Short mmCIF file of C-alpha atoms in Angstrom, two decimals:
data_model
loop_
_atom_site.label_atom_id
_atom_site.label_comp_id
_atom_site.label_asym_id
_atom_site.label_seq_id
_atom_site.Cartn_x
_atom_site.Cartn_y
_atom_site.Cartn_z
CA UNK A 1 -22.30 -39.00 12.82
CA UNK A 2 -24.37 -35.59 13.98
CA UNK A 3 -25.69 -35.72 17.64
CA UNK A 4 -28.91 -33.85 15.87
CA UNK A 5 -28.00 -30.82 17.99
CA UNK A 6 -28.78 -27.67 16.39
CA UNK A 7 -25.93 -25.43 15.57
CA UNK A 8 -26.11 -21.73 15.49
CA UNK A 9 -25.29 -19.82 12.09
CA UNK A 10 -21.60 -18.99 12.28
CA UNK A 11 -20.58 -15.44 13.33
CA UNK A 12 -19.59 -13.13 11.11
CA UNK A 13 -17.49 -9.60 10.95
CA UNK A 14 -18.42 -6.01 9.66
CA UNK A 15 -18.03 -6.87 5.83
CA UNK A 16 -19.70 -10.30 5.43
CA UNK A 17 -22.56 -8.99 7.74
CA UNK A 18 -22.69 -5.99 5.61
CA UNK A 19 -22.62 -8.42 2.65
CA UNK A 20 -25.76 -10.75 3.38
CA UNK A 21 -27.77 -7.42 4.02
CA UNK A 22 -27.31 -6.98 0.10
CA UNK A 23 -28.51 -10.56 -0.76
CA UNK A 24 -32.26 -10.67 -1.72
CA UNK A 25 -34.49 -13.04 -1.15
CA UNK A 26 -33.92 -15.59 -4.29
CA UNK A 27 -33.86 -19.11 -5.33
CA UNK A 28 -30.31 -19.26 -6.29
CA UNK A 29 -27.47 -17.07 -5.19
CA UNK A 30 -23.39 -17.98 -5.59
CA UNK A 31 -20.84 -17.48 -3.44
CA UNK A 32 -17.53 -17.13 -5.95
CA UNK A 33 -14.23 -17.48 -4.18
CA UNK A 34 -16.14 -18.78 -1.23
CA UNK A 35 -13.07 -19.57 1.19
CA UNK A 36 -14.41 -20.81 4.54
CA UNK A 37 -17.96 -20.51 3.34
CA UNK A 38 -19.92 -19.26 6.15
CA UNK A 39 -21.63 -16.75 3.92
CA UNK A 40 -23.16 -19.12 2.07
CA UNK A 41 -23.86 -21.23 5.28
CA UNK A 42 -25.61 -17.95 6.50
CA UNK A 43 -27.74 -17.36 3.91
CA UNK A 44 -29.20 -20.90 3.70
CA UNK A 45 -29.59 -21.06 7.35
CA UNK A 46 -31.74 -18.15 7.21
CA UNK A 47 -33.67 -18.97 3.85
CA UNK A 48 -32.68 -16.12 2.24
CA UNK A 49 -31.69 -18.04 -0.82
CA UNK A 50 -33.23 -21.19 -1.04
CA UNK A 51 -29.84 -22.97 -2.95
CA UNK A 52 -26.59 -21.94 -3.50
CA UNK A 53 -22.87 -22.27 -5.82
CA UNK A 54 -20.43 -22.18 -3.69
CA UNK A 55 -17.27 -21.82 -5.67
CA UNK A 56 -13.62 -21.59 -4.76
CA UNK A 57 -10.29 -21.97 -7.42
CA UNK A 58 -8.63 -23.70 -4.34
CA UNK A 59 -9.58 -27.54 -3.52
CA UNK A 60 -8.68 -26.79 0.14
CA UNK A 61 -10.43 -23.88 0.17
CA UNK A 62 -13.57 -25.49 -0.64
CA UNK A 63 -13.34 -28.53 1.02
CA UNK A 64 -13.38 -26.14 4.49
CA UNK A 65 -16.06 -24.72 2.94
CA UNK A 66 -17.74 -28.10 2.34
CA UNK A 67 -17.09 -29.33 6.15
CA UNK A 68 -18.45 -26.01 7.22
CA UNK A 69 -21.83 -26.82 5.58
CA UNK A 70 -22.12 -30.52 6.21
CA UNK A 71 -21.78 -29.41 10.25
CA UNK A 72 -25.13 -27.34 9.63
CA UNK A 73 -27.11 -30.11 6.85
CA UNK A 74 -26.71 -28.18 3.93
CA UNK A 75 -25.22 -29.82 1.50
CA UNK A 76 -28.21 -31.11 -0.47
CA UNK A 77 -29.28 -27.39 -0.95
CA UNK A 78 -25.11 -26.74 -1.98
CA UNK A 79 -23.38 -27.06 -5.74
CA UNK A 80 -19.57 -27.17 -4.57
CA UNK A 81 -17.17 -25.89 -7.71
CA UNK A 82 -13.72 -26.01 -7.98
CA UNK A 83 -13.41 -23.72 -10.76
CA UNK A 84 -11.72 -19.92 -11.34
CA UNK A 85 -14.27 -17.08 -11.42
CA UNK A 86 -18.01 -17.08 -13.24
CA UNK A 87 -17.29 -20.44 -15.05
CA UNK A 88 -18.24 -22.34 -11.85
CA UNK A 89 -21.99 -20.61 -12.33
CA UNK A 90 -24.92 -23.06 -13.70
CA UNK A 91 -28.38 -22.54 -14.66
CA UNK A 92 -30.67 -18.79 -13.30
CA UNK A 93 -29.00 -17.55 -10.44
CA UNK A 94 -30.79 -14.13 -8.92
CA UNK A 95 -27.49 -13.02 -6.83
CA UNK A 96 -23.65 -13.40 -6.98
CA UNK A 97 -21.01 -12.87 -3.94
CA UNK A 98 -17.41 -11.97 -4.79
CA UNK A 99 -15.74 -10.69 -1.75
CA UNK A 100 -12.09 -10.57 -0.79
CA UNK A 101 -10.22 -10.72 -3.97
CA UNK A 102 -7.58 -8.05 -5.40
CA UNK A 103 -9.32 -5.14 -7.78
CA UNK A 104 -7.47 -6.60 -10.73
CA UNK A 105 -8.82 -9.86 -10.80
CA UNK A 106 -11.93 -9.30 -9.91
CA UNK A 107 -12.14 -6.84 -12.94
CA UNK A 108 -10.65 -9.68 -15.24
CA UNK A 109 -13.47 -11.79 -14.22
CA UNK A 110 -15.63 -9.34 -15.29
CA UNK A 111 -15.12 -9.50 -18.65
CA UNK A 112 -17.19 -13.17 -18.68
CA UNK A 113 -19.97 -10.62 -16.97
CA UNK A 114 -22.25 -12.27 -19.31
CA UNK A 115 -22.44 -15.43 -17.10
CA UNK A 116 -23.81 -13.65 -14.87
CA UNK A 117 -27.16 -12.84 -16.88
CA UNK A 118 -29.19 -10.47 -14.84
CA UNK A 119 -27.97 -11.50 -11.45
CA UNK A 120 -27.41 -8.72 -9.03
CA UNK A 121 -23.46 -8.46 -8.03
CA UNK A 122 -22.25 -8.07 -4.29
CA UNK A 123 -18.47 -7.38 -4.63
CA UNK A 124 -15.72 -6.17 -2.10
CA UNK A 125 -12.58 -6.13 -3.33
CA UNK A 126 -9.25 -5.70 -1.14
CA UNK A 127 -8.07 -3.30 -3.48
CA UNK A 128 -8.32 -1.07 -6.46
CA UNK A 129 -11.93 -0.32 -6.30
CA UNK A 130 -12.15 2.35 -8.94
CA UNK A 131 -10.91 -0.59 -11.55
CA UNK A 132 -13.57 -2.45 -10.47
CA UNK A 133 -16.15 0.34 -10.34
CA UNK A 134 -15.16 0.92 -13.76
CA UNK A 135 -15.36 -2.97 -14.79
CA UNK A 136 -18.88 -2.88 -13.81
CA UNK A 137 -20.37 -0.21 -15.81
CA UNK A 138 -18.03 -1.18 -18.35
CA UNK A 139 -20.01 -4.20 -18.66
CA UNK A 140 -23.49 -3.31 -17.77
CA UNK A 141 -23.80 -2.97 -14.28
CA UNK A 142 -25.20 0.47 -11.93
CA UNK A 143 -24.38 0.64 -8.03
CA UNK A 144 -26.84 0.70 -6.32
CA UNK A 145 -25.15 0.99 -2.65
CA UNK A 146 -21.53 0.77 -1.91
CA UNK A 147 -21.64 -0.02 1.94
CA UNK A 148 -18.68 1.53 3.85
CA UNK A 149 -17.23 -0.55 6.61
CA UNK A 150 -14.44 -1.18 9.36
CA UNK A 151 -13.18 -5.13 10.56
CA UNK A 152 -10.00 -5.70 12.32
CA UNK A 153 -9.05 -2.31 12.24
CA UNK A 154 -9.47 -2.28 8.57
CA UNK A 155 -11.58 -0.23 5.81
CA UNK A 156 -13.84 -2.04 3.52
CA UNK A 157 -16.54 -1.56 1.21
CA UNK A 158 -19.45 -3.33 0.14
CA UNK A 159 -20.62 -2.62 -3.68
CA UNK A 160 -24.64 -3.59 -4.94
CA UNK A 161 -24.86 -3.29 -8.33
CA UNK A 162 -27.78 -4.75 -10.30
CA UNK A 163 -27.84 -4.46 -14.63
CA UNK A 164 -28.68 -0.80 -15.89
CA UNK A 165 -27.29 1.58 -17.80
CA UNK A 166 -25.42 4.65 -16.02
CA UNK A 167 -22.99 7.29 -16.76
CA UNK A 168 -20.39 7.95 -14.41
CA UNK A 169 -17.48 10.17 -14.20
CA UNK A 170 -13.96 9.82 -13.78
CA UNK A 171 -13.76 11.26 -10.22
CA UNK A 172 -17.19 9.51 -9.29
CA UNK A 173 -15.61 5.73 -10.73
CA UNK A 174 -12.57 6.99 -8.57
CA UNK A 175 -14.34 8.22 -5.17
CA UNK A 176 -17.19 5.83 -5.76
CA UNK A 177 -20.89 7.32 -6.23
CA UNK A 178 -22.76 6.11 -4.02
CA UNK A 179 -21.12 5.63 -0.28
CA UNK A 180 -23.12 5.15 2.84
CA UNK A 181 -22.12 4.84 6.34
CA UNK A 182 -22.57 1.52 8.56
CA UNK A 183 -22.54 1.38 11.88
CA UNK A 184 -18.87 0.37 11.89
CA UNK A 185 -17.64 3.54 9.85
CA UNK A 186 -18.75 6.60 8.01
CA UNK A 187 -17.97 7.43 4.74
CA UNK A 188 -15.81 10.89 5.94
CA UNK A 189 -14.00 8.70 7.79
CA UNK A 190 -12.85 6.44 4.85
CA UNK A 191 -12.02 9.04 2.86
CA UNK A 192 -10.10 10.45 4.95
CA UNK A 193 -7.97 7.20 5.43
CA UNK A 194 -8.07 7.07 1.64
CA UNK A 195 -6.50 10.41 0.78
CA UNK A 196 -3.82 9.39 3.54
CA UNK A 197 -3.01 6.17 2.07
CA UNK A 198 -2.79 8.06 -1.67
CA UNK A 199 -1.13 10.83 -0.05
CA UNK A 200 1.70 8.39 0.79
CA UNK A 201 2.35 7.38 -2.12
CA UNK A 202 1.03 10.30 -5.04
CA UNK A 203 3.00 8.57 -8.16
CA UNK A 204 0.66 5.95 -7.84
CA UNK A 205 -2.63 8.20 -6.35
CA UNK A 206 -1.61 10.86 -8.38
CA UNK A 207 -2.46 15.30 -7.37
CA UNK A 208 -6.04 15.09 -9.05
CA UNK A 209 -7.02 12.01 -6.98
CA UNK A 210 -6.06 13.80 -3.49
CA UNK A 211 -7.99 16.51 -4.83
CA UNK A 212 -11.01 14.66 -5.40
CA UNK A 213 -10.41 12.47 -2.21
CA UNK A 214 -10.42 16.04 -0.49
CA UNK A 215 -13.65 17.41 -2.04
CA UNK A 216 -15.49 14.13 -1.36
CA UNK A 217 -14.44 14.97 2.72
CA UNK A 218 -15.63 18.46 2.42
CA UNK A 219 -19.06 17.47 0.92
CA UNK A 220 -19.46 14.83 3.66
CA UNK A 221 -18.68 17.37 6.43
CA UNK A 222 -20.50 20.10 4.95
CA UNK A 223 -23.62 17.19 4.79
CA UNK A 224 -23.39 16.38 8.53
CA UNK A 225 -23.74 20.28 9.13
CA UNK A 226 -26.49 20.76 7.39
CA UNK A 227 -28.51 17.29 9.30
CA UNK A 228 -27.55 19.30 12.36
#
């Protein structure tokens, strides 16, 4: 039974702050691979979307998630689905959250991209951004943003990307086209942790991919200059 105190929105770090920055103001947003699901207790609590999915491929996972929201009176605004990927979404949603999963699957799930209809995509994946990058104009989808920033010690990013057409190149799929700075990190400084993590390991990264790492840095520094 709830004492009718009124609990605070829970906290959250650099990348799912970063994340509800992205969300617009809709009717319907989705929360795929939710986990815990305090960004979909966030956005609620703060109206910006008026309902939301809130999906997860684990039970476990979304029963936390489900305890989470029933703490804060939310579930009659809340669609919980246990299901893998877009297959959980239902009816016109404006805005769809995938954050945290591995580059590779979050590209697979992009090839049911037309579930998604003309929702605008916030994804962060853990790894292998320039497969996803590529996924999503593969499939119809132009970045809008792609948010650089730093939790636990760690470098994320943050993509928006809403349906257009675009060209992009190799190197700017592979670098990413549109970086900007947070207040947790700059973009020169996550490029420079990325060409040291390729530079580790250059089978995988490969010579061109340091290269382009390493123009990306000057350009940024040669930027900062010129605002001075």
């Amino acid at each position: 039974m709830r004492s009718g105190r009124v609990l605070k929105a829970p906290s959250l770090d650099e990348r799912l702050s970063a994340a509800v920055r992205c969300f617009p103001v809709c009717d319907t947003g989705a929360d795929i691979g939710a986990d815990h699901g305090k960004l979909a207790c966030w956005l609620l609590l703060n109206n910006r979307c008026n309902r939301m999915i809130v999906s997860d491929i684990s039970a476990k996972a979304l029963k936390r998630a489900e305890r989470l929201l029933d703490r804060h009176g939310l579930l009659h605004r809340v669609a919980l689905v246990c299901a893998d990927g877009f297959v959980a979404l239902s009816g016109d949603v404006q805005a769809v959250a995938v954050l945290g999963m591995g580059g590779d699957r979050i590209a697979r799930m992009l090839r049911e991209a037309y579930r998604l209809g003309d929702a605008k995509l916030i994804v962060s994946p853990q790894s292998r951004h320039s497969v996803v990058r590529t996924a999503l104009s593969l499939h119809g989808y132009a970045f809008e943003n792609e948010h650089v920033v730093q939790s636990a010690g760690r470098f994320y990013t943050v993509i928006e990307a809403t349906r257009g057409s675009a060209r992009y190149s190799e190197k700017e799929l592979y670098v990413g086209p549109v970086l900007r700075s947070t207040a947790s990190a700059s973009v020169r400084d996550y490029l420079i942790w990325r060409r040291h993590v390729a530079g580790m390991d250059r089978r995988v990264a490969g010579e061109r991919h340091v290269a382009w790492l390493t123009e990306a840095i000057e350009h940024e520094r040669d930027s900062f200059t010129d605002d001075m």
